[in-house]
Amino acid sequence: MNYIFSLTMSMMEGVQYTVGLFLITVLFSIPLGLALTLLRNSKNGVFRGVTGFYVWLMRGTPLLLQLFFFYFGLPNLPFVGQYLVLGRFEAACITFILNYAAYFCEIFRGGILSVDAGQYEAAQVLGFSKWQTNFKIVFPQMLKVCLPSISNECITLVKDTALITAISVTEILYFAKAAVNRDTNATAYIVAAVFYLIMTYGLTRLFRWLERKFHY
Amino acid sequence: MSMIEVKNLKKSFGGDIVLDGIDFRVEKGQTVSVIGPSGAGKSTMLRCLINLETADGGDICISGNYLMKDGHYVSDKQRRAVCARMGMVFQNFHLFPHLSVLKNLMLAPVNAKKLTHEEAHQKADALLKKVGLDGKQKAMPSELSGGQKQRVAIARALMMEPDLLLFDEPTSALDPQLTGEVLAVIQELARENMTMIVVTHEMGFAKGVSDKILFMGDHRIIEEGTPDEIFNHPKDARITEFVSKIL
Ligand SMILES: Nc1ncnc2c1ncn2[C@@H]1O[C@H](COP(=O)(O)OP(=O)(O)O)[C@@H](O)[C@H]1O
Ligand SMILES: [Mg+2]
């Protein structure tokens, strides 16, 4: 019991990175994803092409590879590499934001396509500007459609945070692995699993509440 | 000066001509019904008037202000200003499903800074009363019947105090027993001398409420006249045929 307690306490230190990465990623990748969606749906073919390529690239390659690229790869680029040395956690945040924005972009795109054309026409004849139409009419309706996918994505994100142990950020799994190696005892993995379960369960409840709130 | 004057309006989709030179005018306070077979171009014509479709040629002039002159549109800013004088009611209502009835009404005038929040609230209450929906302020659109939705849509259009109101088959999506409540609201507006263009298949309504009827067919206005002229003494055989089919 004491052993489990001490494991829990040491992992609590890792929680700040896990939760920190989660929150920072959600906070920045959702607006970035939304902006990408608007570009992806824009009339300008160059914007559409560039965002399409970006989404293809980010979704078509492993997140772990991207993480290695930003942390280990960038500093080795010729000429500019020396200016691109990132801290471990910084590299993790940037990679996750860029990667998740691509997923959110695709989720939002589907949601926007589901908004009836009549909504835009009603908004236009009532004198709404483009921004007002997007923010007051389209996005709220899109959000309702997208909530289940956003929820899935956030739960995946919680679990993906464990990847950053690969660049030695001291998050939950990092402590678990260290404890297992030190004590030759697998209990730490189980304690870590409970941490992740608590977080994903909390998120599931949060999104269920949001879905009820957005039900109209 | 006419409330709306349309000259030689042309529109095609791809190679298909849909409006082949439309001319008509509507005076302030008139109710004009547009009737004719499906596919004649009635919706397209209304949509061109309020800038939901881009026409190919002609003049559209709203109380002296051109939307389009000789096939050339005015600047975006002027277009918005001209269209702000018009409201439109759609066949499928297009209420904002995520907003309550009250917010559906208040959003546009508040957005446009036409009314303050309080003014909009008061006006919305008054208009809901007028269309017989007092007490439905907090209801969501999904909780309303089709007839109620359409009456909310009419109230929503009236919030912007348009000089001219366009209706595109306002009762065609409704169960027959619900059309009456919507037509009654439009009739009431006609009595108050609201200027309106109503595309409709309700011949009894068109006969009763219109100052003028436009019969559209084959992408043109085939005949225009008073209800008596159109229904009792039509000059064109196509009108006789259409009216006999629909009645
Ligand atoms: N967006 C569009 N693209 C292509 N064709 C269209 C479009 N809208 C209408 N049409 C065509 O234009 C013709 C007139 O349509 P419409 O104006 O809806 O007629 P009405 O309202 O009199 O039934 C129809 O043949 C229809 O198929
Ligand atoms: Mg039509």
GROMACS .gro file of C-alpha atoms and ligand atoms in nm:
model
  491
    1MET     CA    1   0.000   0.000   0.000
    2ASN     CA    2   0.279   0.234   0.092
    3TYR     CA    3   0.451   0.139  -0.230
    4ILE     CA    4   0.146   0.232  -0.437
    5PHE     CA    5   0.114   0.556  -0.244
    6SER     CA    6   0.472   0.654  -0.313
    7LEU     CA    7   0.433   0.565  -0.681
    8THR     CA    8   0.122   0.779  -0.698
    9MET     CA    9   0.300   1.072  -0.540
   10SER     CA   10   0.590   1.052  -0.783
   11MET     CA   11   0.354   1.031  -1.079
   12MET     CA   12   0.162   1.332  -0.953
   13GLU     CA   13   0.472   1.527  -1.054
   14GLY     CA   14   0.431   1.399  -1.408
   15VAL     CA   15   0.064   1.498  -1.421
   16GLN     CA   16   0.154   1.863  -1.476
   17TYR     CA   17   0.319   1.779  -1.809
   18THR     CA   18   0.045   1.540  -1.919
   19VAL     CA   19  -0.236   1.778  -1.830
   20GLY     CA   20  -0.033   2.079  -1.943
   21LEU     CA   21   0.029   1.930  -2.285
   22PHE     CA   22  -0.335   1.828  -2.311
   23LEU     CA   23  -0.467   2.174  -2.225
   24ILE     CA   24  -0.220   2.364  -2.439
   25THR     CA   25  -0.291   2.137  -2.735
   26VAL     CA   26  -0.669   2.171  -2.701
   27LEU     CA   27  -0.649   2.543  -2.645
   28PHE     CA   28  -0.442   2.615  -2.955
   29SER     CA   29  -0.520   2.333  -3.198
   30ILE     CA   30  -0.897   2.390  -3.196
   31PRO     CA   31  -0.880   2.754  -3.312
   32LEU     CA   32  -0.597   2.667  -3.549
   33GLY     CA   33  -0.801   2.378  -3.686
   34LEU     CA   34  -1.097   2.611  -3.734
   35ALA     CA   35  -0.880   2.861  -3.921
   36LEU     CA   36  -0.744   2.579  -4.139
   37THR     CA   37  -1.102   2.467  -4.213
   38LEU     CA   38  -1.192   2.814  -4.335
   39LEU     CA   39  -0.886   2.817  -4.562
   40ARG     CA   40  -0.962   2.463  -4.673
   41ASN     CA   41  -1.314   2.575  -4.776
   42SER     CA   42  -1.205   2.910  -4.921
   43LYS     CA   43  -1.260   3.017  -5.280
   44ASN     CA   44  -0.886   3.061  -5.325
   45GLY     CA   45  -0.738   2.749  -5.482
   46VAL     CA   46  -0.391   2.813  -5.339
   47PHE     CA   47  -0.527   2.820  -4.982
   48ARG     CA   48  -0.726   2.505  -5.047
   49GLY     CA   49  -0.425   2.330  -5.194
   50VAL     CA   50  -0.183   2.429  -4.919
   51THR     CA   51  -0.418   2.333  -4.636
   52GLY     CA   52  -0.506   2.008  -4.813
   53PHE     CA   53  -0.136   1.923  -4.837
   54TYR     CA   54  -0.083   2.016  -4.473
   55VAL     CA   55  -0.366   1.794  -4.351
   56TRP     CA   56  -0.245   1.508  -4.569
   57LEU     CA   57   0.107   1.543  -4.432
   58MET     CA   58   0.014   1.568  -4.064
   59ARG     CA   59  -0.241   1.289  -4.072
   60GLY     CA   60  -0.037   1.067  -4.300
   61THR     CA   61   0.277   1.045  -4.086
   62PRO     CA   62   0.323   0.911  -3.732
   63LEU     CA   63   0.290   1.160  -3.450
   64LEU     CA   64   0.601   1.007  -3.293
   65LEU     CA   65   0.798   1.076  -3.610
   66GLN     CA   66   0.679   1.437  -3.607
   67LEU     CA   67   0.781   1.465  -3.244
   68PHE     CA   68   1.130   1.334  -3.319
   69PHE     CA   69   1.153   1.565  -3.617
   70PHE     CA   70   1.071   1.876  -3.414
   71TYR     CA   71   1.290   1.785  -3.119
   72PHE     CA   72   1.586   1.601  -3.272
   73GLY     CA   73   1.552   1.685  -3.640
   74LEU     CA   74   1.512   2.061  -3.655
   75PRO     CA   75   1.844   2.148  -3.483
   76ASN     CA   76   2.023   1.937  -3.745
   77LEU     CA   77   1.889   2.131  -4.040
   78PRO     CA   78   2.166   2.306  -4.234
   79PHE     CA   79   2.212   2.680  -4.167
   80VAL     CA   80   1.886   2.744  -3.976
   81GLY     CA   81   1.916   2.446  -3.740
   82GLN     CA   82   2.101   2.636  -3.470
   83TYR     CA   83   1.802   2.871  -3.431
   84LEU     CA   84   1.555   2.585  -3.406
   85VAL     CA   85   1.666   2.421  -3.085
   86LEU     CA   86   1.353   2.364  -2.879
   87GLY     CA   87   1.308   2.261  -2.519
   88ARG     CA   88   1.155   1.914  -2.473
   89PHE     CA   89   0.816   2.033  -2.358
   90GLU     CA   90   0.808   2.319  -2.611
   91ALA     CA   91   0.882   2.075  -2.893
   92ALA     CA   92   0.606   1.848  -2.762
   93CYS     CA   93   0.352   2.131  -2.749
   94ILE     CA   94   0.433   2.258  -3.097
   95THR     CA   95   0.419   1.910  -3.250
   96PHE     CA   96   0.091   1.824  -3.082
   97ILE     CA   97  -0.075   2.155  -3.172
   98LEU     CA   98   0.027   2.125  -3.537
   99ASN     CA   99  -0.074   1.760  -3.555
  100TYR     CA  100  -0.407   1.791  -3.378
  101ALA     CA  101  -0.500   2.103  -3.574
  102ALA     CA  102  -0.497   1.888  -3.888
  103TYR     CA  103  -0.739   1.639  -3.731
  104PHE     CA  104  -0.966   1.914  -3.599
  105CYS     CA  105  -0.958   2.076  -3.944
  106GLU     CA  106  -1.105   1.763  -4.099
  107ILE     CA  107  -1.361   1.721  -3.821
  108PHE     CA  108  -1.479   2.081  -3.854
  109ARG     CA  109  -1.489   2.058  -4.231
  110GLY     CA  110  -1.738   1.775  -4.212
  111GLY     CA  111  -1.941   1.971  -3.957
  112ILE     CA  112  -1.953   2.282  -4.172
  113LEU     CA  113  -2.062   2.082  -4.475
  114SER     CA  114  -2.354   1.955  -4.270
  115VAL     CA  115  -2.491   2.308  -4.215
  116ASP     CA  116  -2.782   2.368  -4.451
  117ALA     CA  117  -2.725   2.615  -4.737
  118GLY     CA  118  -3.049   2.785  -4.634
  119GLN     CA  119  -2.881   2.903  -4.314
  120TYR     CA  120  -2.633   3.110  -4.515
  121GLU     CA  121  -2.912   3.250  -4.731
  122ALA     CA  122  -3.124   3.344  -4.431
  123ALA     CA  123  -2.820   3.511  -4.274
  124GLN     CA  124  -2.741   3.699  -4.594
  125VAL     CA  125  -3.090   3.840  -4.642
  126LEU     CA  126  -3.092   3.945  -4.276
  127GLY     CA  127  -2.778   4.147  -4.339
  128PHE     CA  128  -2.524   3.937  -4.146
  129SER     CA  129  -2.159   3.989  -4.235
  130LYS     CA  130  -1.941   3.689  -4.320
  131TRP     CA  131  -1.795   3.687  -3.969
  132GLN     CA  132  -2.133   3.715  -3.802
  133THR     CA  133  -2.264   3.433  -4.018
  134ASN     CA  134  -1.973   3.211  -3.924
  135PHE     CA  135  -1.958   3.286  -3.555
  136LYS     CA  136  -2.327   3.318  -3.476
  137ILE     CA  137  -2.486   3.076  -3.720
  138VAL     CA  138  -2.246   2.827  -3.873
  139PHE     CA  139  -1.998   2.744  -3.595
  140PRO     CA  140  -2.256   2.677  -3.324
  141GLN     CA  141  -2.440   2.435  -3.555
  142MET     CA  142  -2.115   2.279  -3.667
  143LEU     CA  143  -2.009   2.229  -3.306
  144LYS     CA  144  -2.318   2.029  -3.225
  145VAL     CA  145  -2.249   1.794  -3.516
  146CYS     CA  146  -1.878   1.770  -3.430
  147LEU     CA  147  -1.898   1.721  -3.055
  148PRO     CA  148  -1.882   1.339  -3.061
  149SER     CA  149  -1.576   1.350  -3.290
  150ILE     CA  150  -1.413   1.621  -3.082
  151SER     CA  151  -1.474   1.409  -2.776
  152ASN     CA  152  -1.305   1.109  -2.941
  153GLU     CA  153  -1.014   1.322  -3.048
  154CYS     CA  154  -0.963   1.462  -2.697
  155ILE     CA  155  -0.960   1.113  -2.547
  156THR     CA  156  -0.704   1.003  -2.803
  157LEU     CA  157  -0.505   1.313  -2.715
  158VAL     CA  158  -0.489   1.217  -2.346
  159LYS     CA  159  -0.339   0.886  -2.443
  160ASP     CA  160  -0.108   1.035  -2.706
  161THR     CA  161   0.052   1.257  -2.443
  162ALA     CA  162   0.236   0.943  -2.327
  163LEU     CA  163   0.438   0.956  -2.650
  164ILE     CA  164   0.644   1.248  -2.523
  165THR     CA  165   0.815   1.016  -2.281
  166ALA     CA  166   1.017   0.927  -2.594
  167ILE     CA  167   1.185   1.268  -2.582
  168SER     CA  168   1.225   1.237  -2.204
  169VAL     CA  169   0.960   1.480  -2.090
  170THR     CA  170   0.889   1.379  -1.733
  171GLU     CA  171   0.518   1.304  -1.769
  172ILE     CA  172   0.326   1.018  -1.610
  173LEU     CA  173   0.455   0.733  -1.820
  174TYR     CA  174   0.812   0.855  -1.779
  175PHE     CA  175   0.788   0.807  -1.401
  176ALA     CA  176   0.609   0.475  -1.441
  177LYS     CA  177   0.879   0.340  -1.668
  178ALA     CA  178   1.154   0.462  -1.438
  179ALA     CA  179   0.987   0.296  -1.138
  180VAL     CA  180   0.939  -0.033  -1.323
  181ASN     CA  181   1.306  -0.039  -1.425
  182ARG     CA  182   1.423   0.057  -1.078
  183ASP     CA  183   1.204  -0.185  -0.880
  184THR     CA  184   1.161  -0.461  -1.140
  185ASN     CA  185   0.793  -0.454  -1.054
  186ALA     CA  186   0.508  -0.381  -1.300
  187THR     CA  187   0.278  -0.214  -1.045
  188ALA     CA  188   0.379   0.133  -1.163
  189TYR     CA  189   0.229   0.065  -1.507
  190ILE     CA  190  -0.101  -0.020  -1.344
  191VAL     CA  191  -0.093   0.297  -1.135
  192ALA     CA  192  -0.020   0.496  -1.452
  193ALA     CA  193  -0.310   0.324  -1.629
  194VAL     CA  194  -0.540   0.437  -1.349
  195PHE     CA  195  -0.421   0.795  -1.397
  196TYR     CA  196  -0.510   0.781  -1.767
  197LEU     CA  197  -0.844   0.614  -1.694
  198ILE     CA  198  -0.941   0.885  -1.449
  199MET     CA  199  -0.859   1.153  -1.703
  200THR     CA  200  -1.040   0.988  -1.993
  201TYR     CA  201  -1.340   0.911  -1.774
  202GLY     CA  202  -1.358   1.275  -1.664
  203LEU     CA  203  -1.346   1.386  -2.026
  204THR     CA  204  -1.617   1.143  -2.129
  205ARG     CA  205  -1.844   1.285  -1.860
  206LEU     CA  206  -1.760   1.641  -1.958
  207PHE     CA  207  -1.846   1.579  -2.322
  208ARG     CA  208  -2.166   1.395  -2.235
  209TRP     CA  209  -2.268   1.705  -2.040
  210LEU     CA  210  -2.172   1.931  -2.332
  211GLU     CA  211  -2.369   1.719  -2.578
  212ARG     CA  212  -2.676   1.751  -2.358
  213LYS     CA  213  -2.622   2.123  -2.338
  214PHE     CA  214  -2.590   2.157  -2.714
  215HIS     CA  215  -2.896   1.948  -2.782
  216TYR     CA  216  -3.166   2.156  -2.942
  217MET     CA  217  -4.127   5.619  -5.801
  218SER     CA  218  -4.194   5.247  -5.789
  219MET     CA  219  -4.089   5.037  -5.492
  220ILE     CA  220  -3.929   4.796  -5.732
  221GLU     CA  221  -3.870   4.818  -6.100
  222VAL     CA  222  -3.727   4.530  -6.299
  223LYS     CA  223  -3.632   4.561  -6.665
  224ASN     CA  224  -3.522   4.292  -6.905
  225LEU     CA  225  -3.387   4.070  -6.624
  226LYS     CA  226  -3.190   3.777  -6.760
  227LYS     CA  227  -3.042   3.474  -6.594
  228SER     CA  228  -2.914   3.141  -6.712
  229PHE     CA  229  -2.762   2.844  -6.533
  230GLY     CA  230  -2.486   2.700  -6.746
  231GLY     CA  231  -2.646   2.713  -7.090
  232ASP     CA  232  -3.005   2.694  -6.966
  233ILE     CA  233  -3.198   3.018  -6.984
  234VAL     CA  234  -3.414   3.054  -6.674
  235LEU     CA  235  -3.514   3.419  -6.695
  236ASP     CA  236  -3.551   3.548  -7.048
  237GLY     CA  237  -3.614   3.919  -7.005
  238ILE     CA  238  -3.844   3.987  -6.712
  239ASP     CA  239  -4.012   4.328  -6.680
  240PHE     CA  240  -4.243   4.440  -6.404
  241ARG     CA  241  -4.288   4.699  -6.137
  242VAL     CA  242  -4.443   4.704  -5.795
  243GLU     CA  243  -4.573   5.022  -5.637
  244LYS     CA  244  -4.543   5.106  -5.270
  245GLY     CA  245  -4.809   4.930  -5.066
  246GLN     CA  246  -4.898   4.676  -5.334
  247THR     CA  247  -4.921   4.303  -5.289
  248VAL     CA  248  -4.817   4.122  -5.604
  249SER     CA  249  -4.860   3.748  -5.644
  250VAL     CA  250  -4.646   3.548  -5.882
  251ILE     CA  251  -4.803   3.230  -6.011
  252GLY     CA  252  -4.707   2.980  -6.275
  253PRO     CA  253  -4.594   2.625  -6.330
  254SER     CA  254  -4.304   2.473  -6.145
  255GLY     CA  255  -3.971   2.538  -6.318
  256ALA     CA  256  -4.093   2.866  -6.470
  257GLY     CA  257  -3.822   3.061  -6.286
  258LYS     CA  258  -4.028   3.218  -6.008
  259SER     CA  259  -3.782   3.136  -5.729
  260THR     CA  260  -3.486   3.237  -5.941
  261MET     CA  261  -3.647   3.572  -6.010
  262LEU     CA  262  -3.705   3.642  -5.638
  263ARG     CA  263  -3.353   3.528  -5.557
  264CYS     CA  264  -3.209   3.767  -5.817
  265LEU     CA  265  -3.403   4.056  -5.665
  266ILE     CA  266  -3.244   4.005  -5.324
  267ASN     CA  267  -2.900   3.916  -5.453
  268LEU     CA  268  -2.905   3.546  -5.366
  269GLU     CA  269  -2.843   3.476  -5.735
  270THR     CA  270  -2.630   3.686  -5.966
  271ALA     CA  271  -2.831   3.788  -6.271
  272ASP     CA  272  -2.676   3.811  -6.616
  273GLY     CA  273  -2.840   4.123  -6.742
  274GLY     CA  274  -3.106   4.391  -6.700
  275ASP     CA  275  -3.201   4.647  -6.439
  276ILE     CA  276  -3.315   4.598  -6.080
  277CYS     CA  277  -3.406   4.917  -5.900
  278ILE     CA  278  -3.539   4.933  -5.544
  279SER     CA  279  -3.713   5.263  -5.463
  280GLY     CA  280  -3.479   5.458  -5.685
  281ASN     CA  281  -3.161   5.274  -5.589
  282TYR     CA  282  -3.014   5.042  -5.845
  283LEU     CA  283  -2.896   4.696  -5.750
  284MET     CA  284  -2.810   4.631  -6.112
  285LYS     CA  285  -2.816   4.868  -6.406
  286ASP     CA  286  -2.769   4.753  -6.767
  287GLY     CA  287  -2.636   4.422  -6.641
  288HIS     CA  288  -2.379   4.583  -6.412
  289TYR     CA  289  -2.405   4.543  -6.039
  290VAL     CA  290  -2.337   4.834  -5.810
  291SER     CA  291  -2.053   4.809  -5.554
  292ASP     CA  292  -2.069   4.546  -5.280
  293LYS     CA  293  -2.142   4.813  -5.024
  294GLN     CA  294  -2.429   4.958  -5.224
  295ARG     CA  295  -2.561   4.609  -5.292
  296ARG     CA  296  -2.580   4.544  -4.920
  297ALA     CA  297  -2.751   4.877  -4.865
  298VAL     CA  298  -3.009   4.809  -5.135
  299CYS     CA  299  -3.076   4.455  -5.014
  300ALA     CA  300  -3.115   4.576  -4.655
  301ARG     CA  301  -3.444   4.734  -4.770
  302MET     CA  302  -3.579   4.389  -4.850
  303GLY     CA  303  -3.670   4.086  -4.646
  304MET     CA  304  -3.730   3.733  -4.760
  305VAL     CA  305  -3.938   3.444  -4.632
  306PHE     CA  306  -3.840   3.101  -4.760
  307GLN     CA  307  -4.041   2.791  -4.834
  308ASN     CA  308  -3.845   2.595  -4.573
  309PHE     CA  309  -3.835   2.873  -4.312
  310HIS     CA  310  -3.459   2.855  -4.249
  311LEU     CA  311  -3.494   2.948  -3.885
  312PHE     CA  312  -3.171   2.924  -3.689
  313PRO     CA  313  -3.220   2.589  -3.514
  314HIS     CA  314  -2.972   2.654  -3.231
  315LEU     CA  315  -3.144   2.974  -3.118
  316SER     CA  316  -3.469   3.029  -2.935
  317VAL     CA  317  -3.755   3.202  -3.112
  318LEU     CA  318  -3.670   3.527  -2.935
  319LYS     CA  319  -3.303   3.509  -3.035
  320ASN     CA  320  -3.397   3.422  -3.392
  321LEU     CA  321  -3.578   3.755  -3.402
  322MET     CA  322  -3.329   3.965  -3.209
  323LEU     CA  323  -3.003   3.856  -3.366
  324ALA     CA  324  -3.021   4.038  -3.700
  325PRO     CA  325  -3.119   4.389  -3.583
  326VAL     CA  326  -2.872   4.371  -3.294
  327ASN     CA  327  -2.595   4.248  -3.526
  328ALA     CA  328  -2.665   4.527  -3.770
  329LYS     CA  329  -2.667   4.775  -3.478
  330LYS     CA  330  -3.008   4.878  -3.600
  331LEU     CA  331  -3.159   4.828  -3.254
  332THR     CA  332  -3.021   4.798  -2.903
  333HIS     CA  333  -3.074   4.476  -2.715
  334GLU     CA  334  -3.369   4.621  -2.522
  335GLU     CA  335  -3.532   4.773  -2.828
  336ALA     CA  336  -3.495   4.446  -3.017
  337HIS     CA  337  -3.648   4.255  -2.726
  338GLN     CA  338  -3.949   4.483  -2.717
  339LYS     CA  339  -3.994   4.474  -3.091
  340ALA     CA  340  -3.964   4.095  -3.096
  341ASP     CA  341  -4.231   4.063  -2.826
  342ALA     CA  342  -4.462   4.292  -3.021
  343LEU     CA  343  -4.410   4.108  -3.350
  344LEU     CA  344  -4.460   3.767  -3.190
  345LYS     CA  345  -4.788   3.894  -3.055
  346LYS     CA  346  -4.881   4.016  -3.400
  347VAL     CA  347  -4.820   3.677  -3.562
  348GLY     CA  348  -5.006   3.503  -3.279
  349LEU     CA  349  -4.706   3.350  -3.107
  350ASP     CA  350  -4.686   3.548  -2.786
  351GLY     CA  351  -4.551   3.315  -2.518
  352LYS     CA  352  -4.328   3.121  -2.759
  353GLN     CA  353  -4.026   3.346  -2.696
  354LYS     CA  354  -3.827   3.073  -2.523
  355ALA     CA  355  -3.930   2.787  -2.753
  356MET     CA  356  -3.672   2.633  -2.983
  357PRO     CA  357  -3.761   2.605  -3.354
  358SER     CA  358  -3.767   2.225  -3.328
  359GLU     CA  359  -4.057   2.253  -3.083
  360LEU     CA  360  -4.278   2.443  -3.327
  361SER     CA  361  -4.520   2.326  -3.597
  362GLY     CA  362  -4.449   2.423  -3.957
  363GLY     CA  363  -4.708   2.698  -3.949
  364GLN     CA  364  -4.558   2.839  -3.630
  365LYS     CA  365  -4.209   2.823  -3.777
  366GLN     CA  366  -4.318   3.016  -4.084
  367ARG     CA  367  -4.486   3.279  -3.869
  368VAL     CA  368  -4.164   3.316  -3.670
  369ALA     CA  369  -3.977   3.351  -4.000
  370ILE     CA  370  -4.213   3.630  -4.106
  371ALA     CA  371  -4.169   3.806  -3.772
  372ARG     CA  372  -3.792   3.765  -3.805
  373ALA     CA  373  -3.799   3.933  -4.147
  374LEU     CA  374  -4.015   4.215  -4.010
  375MET     CA  375  -3.762   4.286  -3.734
  376MET     CA  376  -3.543   4.454  -3.996
  377GLU     CA  377  -3.832   4.681  -4.103
  378PRO     CA  378  -3.803   4.605  -4.474
  379ASP     CA  379  -3.971   4.826  -4.733
  380LEU     CA  380  -4.036   4.521  -4.944
  381LEU     CA  381  -4.097   4.163  -4.840
  382LEU     CA  382  -4.044   3.866  -5.072
  383PHE     CA  383  -4.216   3.532  -5.011
  384ASP     CA  384  -4.114   3.218  -5.196
  385GLU     CA  385  -4.399   2.969  -5.163
  386PRO     CA  386  -4.440   3.037  -4.791
  387THR     CA  387  -4.700   2.762  -4.743
  388SER     CA  388  -4.576   2.492  -4.981
  389ALA     CA  389  -4.391   2.301  -4.709
  390LEU     CA  390  -4.690   2.303  -4.474
  391ASP     CA  391  -4.966   2.054  -4.407
  392PRO     CA  392  -5.286   2.188  -4.567
  393GLN     CA  393  -5.449   2.258  -4.231
  394LEU     CA  394  -5.157   2.487  -4.134
  395THR     CA  395  -5.150   2.708  -4.445
  396GLY     CA  396  -5.439   2.923  -4.325
  397GLU     CA  397  -5.260   3.062  -4.021
  398VAL     CA  398  -4.964   3.173  -4.234
  399LEU     CA  399  -5.178   3.319  -4.512
  400ALA     CA  400  -5.376   3.511  -4.250
  401VAL     CA  401  -5.057   3.680  -4.132
  402ILE     CA  402  -4.963   3.776  -4.489
  403GLN     CA  403  -5.316   3.903  -4.547
  404GLU     CA  404  -5.289   4.118  -4.236
  405LEU     CA  405  -4.963   4.264  -4.369
  406ALA     CA  406  -5.135   4.338  -4.700
  407ARG     CA  407  -5.406   4.526  -4.513
  408GLU     CA  408  -5.135   4.733  -4.346
  409ASN     CA  409  -5.000   4.816  -4.693
  410MET     CA  410  -4.673   4.629  -4.663
  411THR     CA  411  -4.523   4.601  -5.009
  412MET     CA  412  -4.494   4.233  -5.095
  413ILE     CA  413  -4.414   3.995  -5.376
  414VAL     CA  414  -4.555   3.651  -5.303
  415VAL     CA  415  -4.477   3.345  -5.512
  416THR     CA  416  -4.762   3.108  -5.437
  417HIS     CA  417  -4.968   2.812  -5.551
  418GLU     CA  418  -5.259   2.918  -5.331
  419MET     CA  419  -5.493   3.053  -5.598
  420GLY     CA  420  -5.766   3.153  -5.355
  421PHE     CA  421  -5.516   3.356  -5.159
  422ALA     CA  422  -5.371   3.517  -5.474
  423LYS     CA  423  -5.719   3.609  -5.592
  424GLY     CA  424  -5.819   3.757  -5.259
  425VAL     CA  425  -5.513   3.949  -5.152
  426SER     CA  426  -5.335   4.067  -5.468
  427ASP     CA  427  -5.340   4.408  -5.626
  428LYS     CA  428  -5.170   4.250  -5.922
  429ILE     CA  429  -5.083   3.902  -6.042
  430LEU     CA  430  -4.787   3.805  -6.257
  431PHE     CA  431  -4.822   3.481  -6.447
  432MET     CA  432  -4.484   3.330  -6.524
  433GLY     CA  433  -4.421   3.053  -6.773
  434ASP     CA  434  -4.148   2.961  -7.014
  435HIS     CA  435  -3.902   3.191  -6.835
  436ARG     CA  436  -4.103   3.506  -6.900
  437ILE     CA  437  -4.394   3.695  -6.756
  438ILE     CA  438  -4.668   3.584  -6.991
  439GLU     CA  439  -4.936   3.806  -6.852
  440GLU     CA  440  -4.981   4.058  -6.577
  441GLY     CA  441  -5.311   4.189  -6.451
  442THR     CA  442  -5.563   4.220  -6.172
  443PRO     CA  443  -5.695   3.899  -6.017
  444ASP     CA  444  -6.011   3.945  -6.220
  445GLU     CA  445  -5.818   3.977  -6.546
  446ILE     CA  446  -5.595   3.677  -6.477
  447PHE     CA  447  -5.854   3.439  -6.337
  448ASN     CA  448  -6.167   3.542  -6.526
  449HIS     CA  449  -6.044   3.683  -6.856
  450PRO     CA  450  -5.698   3.543  -6.925
  451LYS     CA  451  -5.563   3.623  -7.269
  452ASP     CA  452  -5.318   3.336  -7.283
  453ALA     CA  453  -5.430   2.974  -7.310
  454ARG     CA  454  -5.147   2.864  -7.082
  455ILE     CA  455  -5.307   3.051  -6.793
  456THR     CA  456  -5.643   2.887  -6.849
  457GLU     CA  457  -5.475   2.551  -6.855
  458PHE     CA  458  -5.263   2.617  -6.544
  459VAL     CA  459  -5.552   2.753  -6.340
  460SER     CA  460  -5.784   2.467  -6.436
  461LYS     CA  461  -5.519   2.214  -6.333
  462ILE     CA  462  -5.447   2.368  -5.995
  463LEU     CA  463  -5.803   2.441  -5.881
  464LIG     N1  464  -2.879   2.672  -5.876
  464LIG     C1  465  -2.929   2.624  -5.992
  464LIG     N2  466  -2.847   2.561  -6.079
  464LIG     C2  467  -2.894   2.513  -6.196
  464LIG     N3  468  -3.022   2.523  -6.235
  464LIG     C3  469  -3.107   2.583  -6.153
  464LIG     C4  470  -3.067   2.638  -6.027
  464LIG     N4  471  -3.174   2.692  -5.966
  464LIG     C5  472  -3.277   2.674  -6.051
  464LIG     N5  473  -3.239   2.609  -6.163
  464LIG     C6  474  -3.325   2.574  -6.277
  464LIG     O1  475  -3.393   2.690  -6.316
  464LIG     C7  476  -3.525   2.661  -6.355
  464LIG     C8  477  -3.621   2.749  -6.278
  464LIG     O2  478  -3.618   2.712  -6.143
  464LIG     P1  479  -3.698   2.790  -6.031
  464LIG     O3  480  -3.661   2.933  -6.037
  464LIG     O4  481  -3.675   2.720  -5.904
  464LIG     O5  482  -3.848   2.771  -6.081
  464LIG     P2  483  -3.982   2.783  -5.997
  464LIG     O6  484  -3.952   2.849  -5.868
  464LIG     O7  485  -4.071   2.864  -6.086
  464LIG     O8  486  -4.033   2.645  -5.981
  464LIG     C9  487  -3.545   2.513  -6.331
  464LIG     O9  488  -3.533   2.446  -6.454
  464LIG    C10  489  -3.434   2.475  -6.239
  464LIG    O10  490  -3.392   2.344  -6.262
  465MG      MG  491  -3.971   2.775  -5.670
   0.00000   0.00000   0.00000
